[in-house]
Amino acid sequence: MTLKIQIHEGGAPYEQVRAQIAEQARSGELPVGYRLPTVRGLAEALGLAANTVAKAYRALEADGVIETRGRNGTFVAAAGSAAQRESATAAQTYAERARRLGLTQDEALATVREALRAAYAG
């Protein structure tokens, strides 16, 4: 696992940790079952506060990317399918709501494209 944190330019350090681990898990660079470093170990390796790494790990766990197994450690979860299911559910909810609001398919899709553009810009 390789993480590069840019303190002055790259946004909040915890978000950089979260985003990089999530991307590496999605791409398969970090395979399912890969044991992540401890919070303290990763914090020391990156020169960050332990609370910063802990916040990133909590966000990753909430997203289903990693799972903590108590004293056994923290591992990359088999979350791809769970993430896809959650995304599909959210999309279905949005589509139904947009239809009830009277939006056309093109209008609803344009709204989603703009939301995705804003979400992925940072």
PDB file of C-alpha atoms in Angstrom:
ATOM      1  CA  MET A   1       0.000   0.000   0.000  1.00  0.00           C
ATOM      2  CA  THR A   2       1.390   3.345  -1.033  1.00  0.00           C
ATOM      3  CA  LEU A   3      -0.145   6.610   0.123  1.00  0.00           C
ATOM      4  CA  LYS A   4       1.045  10.113  -0.679  1.00  0.00           C
ATOM      5  CA  ILE A   5      -0.279  12.905   1.502  1.00  0.00           C
ATOM      6  CA  GLN A   6       0.157  16.498   0.369  1.00  0.00           C
ATOM      7  CA  ILE A   7      -0.363  18.629   3.460  1.00  0.00           C
ATOM      8  CA  HIS A   8      -0.504  22.030   1.797  1.00  0.00           C
ATOM      9  CA  GLU A   9      -2.168  21.301  -1.528  1.00  0.00           C
ATOM     10  CA  GLY A  10      -4.160  18.093  -1.478  1.00  0.00           C
ATOM     11  CA  GLY A  11      -7.127  18.815   0.764  1.00  0.00           C
ATOM     12  CA  ALA A  12      -7.791  17.460   4.236  1.00  0.00           C
ATOM     13  CA  PRO A  13      -5.259  14.737   5.109  1.00  0.00           C
ATOM     14  CA  TYR A  14      -7.926  12.327   6.389  1.00  0.00           C
ATOM     15  CA  GLU A  15      -9.800  12.704   3.083  1.00  0.00           C
ATOM     16  CA  GLN A  16      -6.616  11.995   1.134  1.00  0.00           C
ATOM     17  CA  VAL A  17      -6.057   8.823   3.179  1.00  0.00           C
ATOM     18  CA  ARG A  18      -9.699   7.794   2.723  1.00  0.00           C
ATOM     19  CA  ALA A  19      -9.757   8.475  -1.014  1.00  0.00           C
ATOM     20  CA  GLN A  20      -6.452   6.734  -1.747  1.00  0.00           C
ATOM     21  CA  ILE A  21      -7.293   3.590   0.229  1.00  0.00           C
ATOM     22  CA  ALA A  22     -10.774   3.472  -1.341  1.00  0.00           C
ATOM     23  CA  GLU A  23      -9.320   3.807  -4.846  1.00  0.00           C
ATOM     24  CA  GLN A  24      -6.666   1.167  -4.221  1.00  0.00           C
ATOM     25  CA  ALA A  25      -9.325  -1.208  -2.867  1.00  0.00           C
ATOM     26  CA  ARG A  26     -11.615  -0.546  -5.869  1.00  0.00           C
ATOM     27  CA  SER A  27      -8.802  -1.070  -8.374  1.00  0.00           C
ATOM     28  CA  GLY A  28      -7.688  -4.318  -6.737  1.00  0.00           C
ATOM     29  CA  GLU A  29      -4.283  -2.896  -5.846  1.00  0.00           C
ATOM     30  CA  LEU A  30      -5.364  -3.663  -2.276  1.00  0.00           C
ATOM     31  CA  PRO A  31      -7.040  -7.066  -2.591  1.00  0.00           C
ATOM     32  CA  VAL A  32      -9.994  -8.210  -0.522  1.00  0.00           C
ATOM     33  CA  GLY A  33      -8.671  -9.457   2.795  1.00  0.00           C
ATOM     34  CA  TYR A  34      -5.541  -7.291   2.728  1.00  0.00           C
ATOM     35  CA  ARG A  35      -4.625  -6.343   6.280  1.00  0.00           C
ATOM     36  CA  LEU A  36      -4.198  -2.598   6.668  1.00  0.00           C
ATOM     37  CA  PRO A  37      -1.652  -1.080   9.043  1.00  0.00           C
ATOM     38  CA  THR A  38      -2.841  -0.124  12.504  1.00  0.00           C
ATOM     39  CA  VAL A  39      -4.088   3.417  12.936  1.00  0.00           C
ATOM     40  CA  ARG A  40      -0.969   4.339  14.894  1.00  0.00           C
ATOM     41  CA  GLY A  41       1.343   2.558  12.479  1.00  0.00           C
ATOM     42  CA  LEU A  42      -0.079   4.305   9.427  1.00  0.00           C
ATOM     43  CA  ALA A  43      -0.169   7.651  11.226  1.00  0.00           C
ATOM     44  CA  GLU A  44       3.519   7.340  12.095  1.00  0.00           C
ATOM     45  CA  ALA A  45       4.436   6.234   8.568  1.00  0.00           C
ATOM     46  CA  LEU A  46       2.614   9.219   7.046  1.00  0.00           C
ATOM     47  CA  GLY A  47       3.584  11.755   9.692  1.00  0.00           C
ATOM     48  CA  LEU A  48      -0.060  12.344  10.633  1.00  0.00           C
ATOM     49  CA  ALA A  49      -1.949  12.390  13.904  1.00  0.00           C
ATOM     50  CA  ALA A  50      -3.538   9.075  14.865  1.00  0.00           C
ATOM     51  CA  ASN A  51      -6.949  10.786  15.025  1.00  0.00           C
ATOM     52  CA  THR A  52      -6.584  11.762  11.355  1.00  0.00           C
ATOM     53  CA  VAL A  53      -6.043   8.165  10.263  1.00  0.00           C
ATOM     54  CA  ALA A  54      -8.763   6.935  12.635  1.00  0.00           C
ATOM     55  CA  LYS A  55     -11.233   9.363  11.015  1.00  0.00           C
ATOM     56  CA  ALA A  56     -10.312   8.040   7.562  1.00  0.00           C
ATOM     57  CA  TYR A  57     -10.691   4.436   8.726  1.00  0.00           C
ATOM     58  CA  ARG A  58     -14.122   5.213  10.244  1.00  0.00           C
ATOM     59  CA  ALA A  59     -15.274   6.765   6.969  1.00  0.00           C
ATOM     60  CA  LEU A  60     -13.953   3.791   4.983  1.00  0.00           C
ATOM     61  CA  GLU A  61     -15.697   1.378   7.312  1.00  0.00           C
ATOM     62  CA  ALA A  62     -18.964   3.322   7.023  1.00  0.00           C
ATOM     63  CA  ASP A  63     -18.612   3.080   3.230  1.00  0.00           C
ATOM     64  CA  GLY A  64     -18.047  -0.683   3.439  1.00  0.00           C
ATOM     65  CA  VAL A  65     -14.536  -0.474   1.978  1.00  0.00           C
ATOM     66  CA  ILE A  66     -12.810  -1.859   5.069  1.00  0.00           C
ATOM     67  CA  GLU A  67     -13.863  -3.897   8.059  1.00  0.00           C
ATOM     68  CA  THR A  68     -12.408  -3.994  11.534  1.00  0.00           C
ATOM     69  CA  ARG A  69     -12.155  -7.379  13.198  1.00  0.00           C
ATOM     70  CA  GLY A  70     -11.399  -6.270  16.716  1.00  0.00           C
ATOM     71  CA  ARG A  71      -7.906  -7.185  17.853  1.00  0.00           C
ATOM     72  CA  ASN A  72      -7.295  -9.086  14.626  1.00  0.00           C
ATOM     73  CA  GLY A  73      -6.950  -5.850  12.684  1.00  0.00           C
ATOM     74  CA  THR A  74      -8.514  -3.934   9.837  1.00  0.00           C
ATOM     75  CA  PHE A  75      -8.955  -5.496   6.423  1.00  0.00           C
ATOM     76  CA  VAL A  76     -10.114  -4.583   2.933  1.00  0.00           C
ATOM     77  CA  ALA A  77     -13.721  -5.784   2.740  1.00  0.00           C
ATOM     78  CA  ALA A  78     -15.477  -7.482  -0.126  1.00  0.00           C
ATOM     79  CA  ALA A  79     -17.450  -4.281  -0.568  1.00  0.00           C
ATOM     80  CA  GLY A  80     -17.686  -3.900  -4.303  1.00  0.00           C
ATOM     81  CA  SER A  81     -21.027  -5.637  -4.532  1.00  0.00           C
ATOM     82  CA  ALA A  82     -22.337  -3.903  -1.386  1.00  0.00           C
ATOM     83  CA  ALA A  83     -21.294  -0.529  -2.780  1.00  0.00           C
ATOM     84  CA  GLN A  84     -22.990  -1.337  -6.094  1.00  0.00           C
ATOM     85  CA  ARG A  85     -26.207  -2.366  -4.321  1.00  0.00           C
ATOM     86  CA  GLU A  86     -26.251   0.800  -2.214  1.00  0.00           C
ATOM     87  CA  SER A  87     -25.567   2.937  -5.275  1.00  0.00           C
ATOM     88  CA  ALA A  88     -28.346   1.220  -7.241  1.00  0.00           C
ATOM     89  CA  THR A  89     -30.786   1.743  -4.366  1.00  0.00           C
ATOM     90  CA  ALA A  90     -29.897   5.439  -4.144  1.00  0.00           C
ATOM     91  CA  ALA A  91     -30.244   5.798  -7.917  1.00  0.00           C
ATOM     92  CA  GLN A  92     -33.651   4.108  -7.897  1.00  0.00           C
ATOM     93  CA  THR A  93     -34.853   6.371  -5.083  1.00  0.00           C
ATOM     94  CA  TYR A  94     -33.635   9.432  -6.968  1.00  0.00           C
ATOM     95  CA  ALA A  95     -35.231   8.310 -10.257  1.00  0.00           C
ATOM     96  CA  GLU A  96     -38.598   7.781  -8.597  1.00  0.00           C
ATOM     97  CA  ARG A  97     -38.416  11.152  -6.828  1.00  0.00           C
ATOM     98  CA  ALA A  98     -37.389  12.977 -10.022  1.00  0.00           C
ATOM     99  CA  ARG A  99     -40.329  11.420 -11.895  1.00  0.00           C
ATOM    100  CA  ARG A 100     -42.754  12.470  -9.123  1.00  0.00           C
ATOM    101  CA  LEU A 101     -41.353  16.010  -9.329  1.00  0.00           C
ATOM    102  CA  GLY A 102     -42.173  16.069 -13.022  1.00  0.00           C
ATOM    103  CA  LEU A 103     -38.608  16.136 -14.355  1.00  0.00           C
ATOM    104  CA  THR A 104     -37.922  14.649 -17.761  1.00  0.00           C
ATOM    105  CA  GLN A 105     -35.291  11.938 -18.059  1.00  0.00           C
ATOM    106  CA  ASP A 106     -32.905  14.449 -19.614  1.00  0.00           C
ATOM    107  CA  GLU A 107     -33.457  16.936 -16.764  1.00  0.00           C
ATOM    108  CA  ALA A 108     -32.982  14.250 -14.115  1.00  0.00           C
ATOM    109  CA  LEU A 109     -29.831  12.994 -15.808  1.00  0.00           C
ATOM    110  CA  ALA A 110     -28.426  16.528 -16.120  1.00  0.00           C
ATOM    111  CA  THR A 111     -28.995  17.014 -12.387  1.00  0.00           C
ATOM    112  CA  VAL A 112     -27.114  13.795 -11.622  1.00  0.00           C
ATOM    113  CA  ARG A 113     -24.259  14.731 -13.948  1.00  0.00           C
ATOM    114  CA  GLU A 114     -23.878  18.082 -12.206  1.00  0.00           C
ATOM    115  CA  ALA A 115     -23.949  16.471  -8.753  1.00  0.00           C
ATOM    116  CA  LEU A 116     -21.303  13.935  -9.816  1.00  0.00           C
ATOM    117  CA  ARG A 117     -19.156  16.674 -11.348  1.00  0.00           C
ATOM    118  CA  ALA A 118     -19.301  18.609  -8.073  1.00  0.00           C
ATOM    119  CA  ALA A 119     -18.660  15.520  -5.929  1.00  0.00           C
ATOM    120  CA  TYR A 120     -15.652  14.344  -7.936  1.00  0.00           C
ATOM    121  CA  ALA A 121     -14.121  17.774  -8.525  1.00  0.00           C
ATOM    122  CA  GLY A 122     -12.332  17.762  -5.176  1.00  0.00           C
TER     123      GLY A 122
END
